[in-house]
CSV table of C-alpha atoms in Angstrom, one decimal:
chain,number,residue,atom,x,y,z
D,1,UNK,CA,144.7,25.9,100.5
D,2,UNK,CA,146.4,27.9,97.3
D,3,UNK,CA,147.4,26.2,94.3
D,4,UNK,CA,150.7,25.9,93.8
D,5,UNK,CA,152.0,27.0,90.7
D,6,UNK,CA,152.7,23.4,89.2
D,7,UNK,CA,149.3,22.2,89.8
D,8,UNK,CA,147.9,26.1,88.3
D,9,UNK,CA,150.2,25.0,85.1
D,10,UNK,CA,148.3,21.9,84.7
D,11,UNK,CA,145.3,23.1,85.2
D,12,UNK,CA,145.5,25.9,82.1
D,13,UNK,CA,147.1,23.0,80.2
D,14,UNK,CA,144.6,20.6,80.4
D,15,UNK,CA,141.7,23.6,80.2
D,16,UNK,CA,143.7,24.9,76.7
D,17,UNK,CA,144.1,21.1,75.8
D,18,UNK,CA,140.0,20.2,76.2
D,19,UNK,CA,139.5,23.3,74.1
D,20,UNK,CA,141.5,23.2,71.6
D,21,UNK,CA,140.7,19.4,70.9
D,22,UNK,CA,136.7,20.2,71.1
D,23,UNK,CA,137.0,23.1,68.6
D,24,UNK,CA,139.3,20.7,66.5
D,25,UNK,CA,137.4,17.7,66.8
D,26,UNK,CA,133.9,19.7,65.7
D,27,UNK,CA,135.8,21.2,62.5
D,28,UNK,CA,137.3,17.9,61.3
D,29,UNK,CA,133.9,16.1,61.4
D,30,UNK,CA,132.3,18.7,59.4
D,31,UNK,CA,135.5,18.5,57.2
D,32,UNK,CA,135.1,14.7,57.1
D,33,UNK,CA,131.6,14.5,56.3
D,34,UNK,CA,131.4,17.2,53.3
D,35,UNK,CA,135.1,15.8,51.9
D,36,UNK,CA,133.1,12.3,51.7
D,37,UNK,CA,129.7,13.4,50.4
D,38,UNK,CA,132.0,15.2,47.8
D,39,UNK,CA,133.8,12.7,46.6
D,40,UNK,CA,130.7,10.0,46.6
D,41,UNK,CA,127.8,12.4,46.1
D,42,UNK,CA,126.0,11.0,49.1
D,43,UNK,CA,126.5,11.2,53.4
D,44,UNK,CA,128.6,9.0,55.1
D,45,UNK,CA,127.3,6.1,56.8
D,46,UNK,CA,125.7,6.9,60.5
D,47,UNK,CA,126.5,3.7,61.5
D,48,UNK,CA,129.3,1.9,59.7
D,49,UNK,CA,128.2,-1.2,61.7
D,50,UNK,CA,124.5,-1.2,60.4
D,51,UNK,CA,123.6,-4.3,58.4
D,52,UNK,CA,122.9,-2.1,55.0
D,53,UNK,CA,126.1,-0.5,54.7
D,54,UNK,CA,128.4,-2.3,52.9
D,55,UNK,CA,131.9,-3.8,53.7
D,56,UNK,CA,133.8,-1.5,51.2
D,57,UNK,CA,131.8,1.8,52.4
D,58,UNK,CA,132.1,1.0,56.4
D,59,UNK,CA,136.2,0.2,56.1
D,60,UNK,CA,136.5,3.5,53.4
D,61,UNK,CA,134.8,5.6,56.2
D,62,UNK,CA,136.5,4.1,58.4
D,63,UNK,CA,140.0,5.3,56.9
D,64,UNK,CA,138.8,8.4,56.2
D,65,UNK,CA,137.2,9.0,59.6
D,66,UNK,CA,140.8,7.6,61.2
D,67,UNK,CA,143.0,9.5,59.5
D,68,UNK,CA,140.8,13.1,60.1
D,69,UNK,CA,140.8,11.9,63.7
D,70,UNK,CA,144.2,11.5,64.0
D,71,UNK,CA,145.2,14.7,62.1
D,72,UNK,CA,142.8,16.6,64.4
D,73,UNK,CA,144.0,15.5,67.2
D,74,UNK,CA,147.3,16.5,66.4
D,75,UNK,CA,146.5,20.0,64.7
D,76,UNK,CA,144.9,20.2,68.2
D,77,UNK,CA,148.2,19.1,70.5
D,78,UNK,CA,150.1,20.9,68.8
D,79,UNK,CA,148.4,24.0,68.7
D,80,UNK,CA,147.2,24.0,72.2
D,81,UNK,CA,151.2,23.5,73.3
D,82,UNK,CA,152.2,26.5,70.9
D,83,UNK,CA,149.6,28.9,72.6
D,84,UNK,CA,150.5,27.5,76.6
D,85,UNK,CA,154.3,28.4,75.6
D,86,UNK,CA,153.5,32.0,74.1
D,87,UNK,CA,151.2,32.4,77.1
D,88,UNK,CA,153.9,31.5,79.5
D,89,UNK,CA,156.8,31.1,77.5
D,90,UNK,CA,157.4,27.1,79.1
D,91,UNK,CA,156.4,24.1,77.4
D,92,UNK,CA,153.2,22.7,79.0
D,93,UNK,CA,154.0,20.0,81.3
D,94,UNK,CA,154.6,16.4,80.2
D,95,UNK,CA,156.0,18.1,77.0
D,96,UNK,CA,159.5,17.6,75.8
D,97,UNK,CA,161.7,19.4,73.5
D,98,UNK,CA,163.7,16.8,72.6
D,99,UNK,CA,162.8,14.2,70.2
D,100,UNK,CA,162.5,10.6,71.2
């Protein structure tokens, strides 16, 4: 059976997605981690949870951690959907133009 060129679209979408987000998501962790261990002169908690980290600590890496996420993940959507429309000069599926 041969793809059709809708599911073909998809496919390189969610390929270019995965990629971009795993190359994103290494980078902002390495950001994360040596932004925190300059700014407090020491690594970031492994476990936020653990009993011997402290309140204040686990909730600042936890903002900190958040917000990279969150900007990585967008660096990465947005990238990804710039590169799928020079490729093919569309916007990948499930992307408008429009503004909600």
């Amino acid at each position: 059976m041969a793809r059709t060129k809708k599911q073909t679209a998809s496919l390189t979408w969610k390929l270019l997605g995965t990629g971009m987000a795993t190359g994103t998501g290494i980078a902002v962790r390495k950001l994360a981690d040596a932004g925190w261990y300059a700014a407090r002169g020491s690594a970031p908690p492994k476990n936020p949870a653990a009993p011997g980290v402290g309140w204040g600590e686990a909730l600042a890496w936890a903002a900190v951690s958040g917000v990279a996420v969150a900007a990585g993940r967008l660096v990465a959507a947005r990238g990804a959907a710039s590169v799928y429309q020079q490729l093919t000069g569309k916007l990948p599926p499930g992307v408008n133009a429009e503004s909600p």
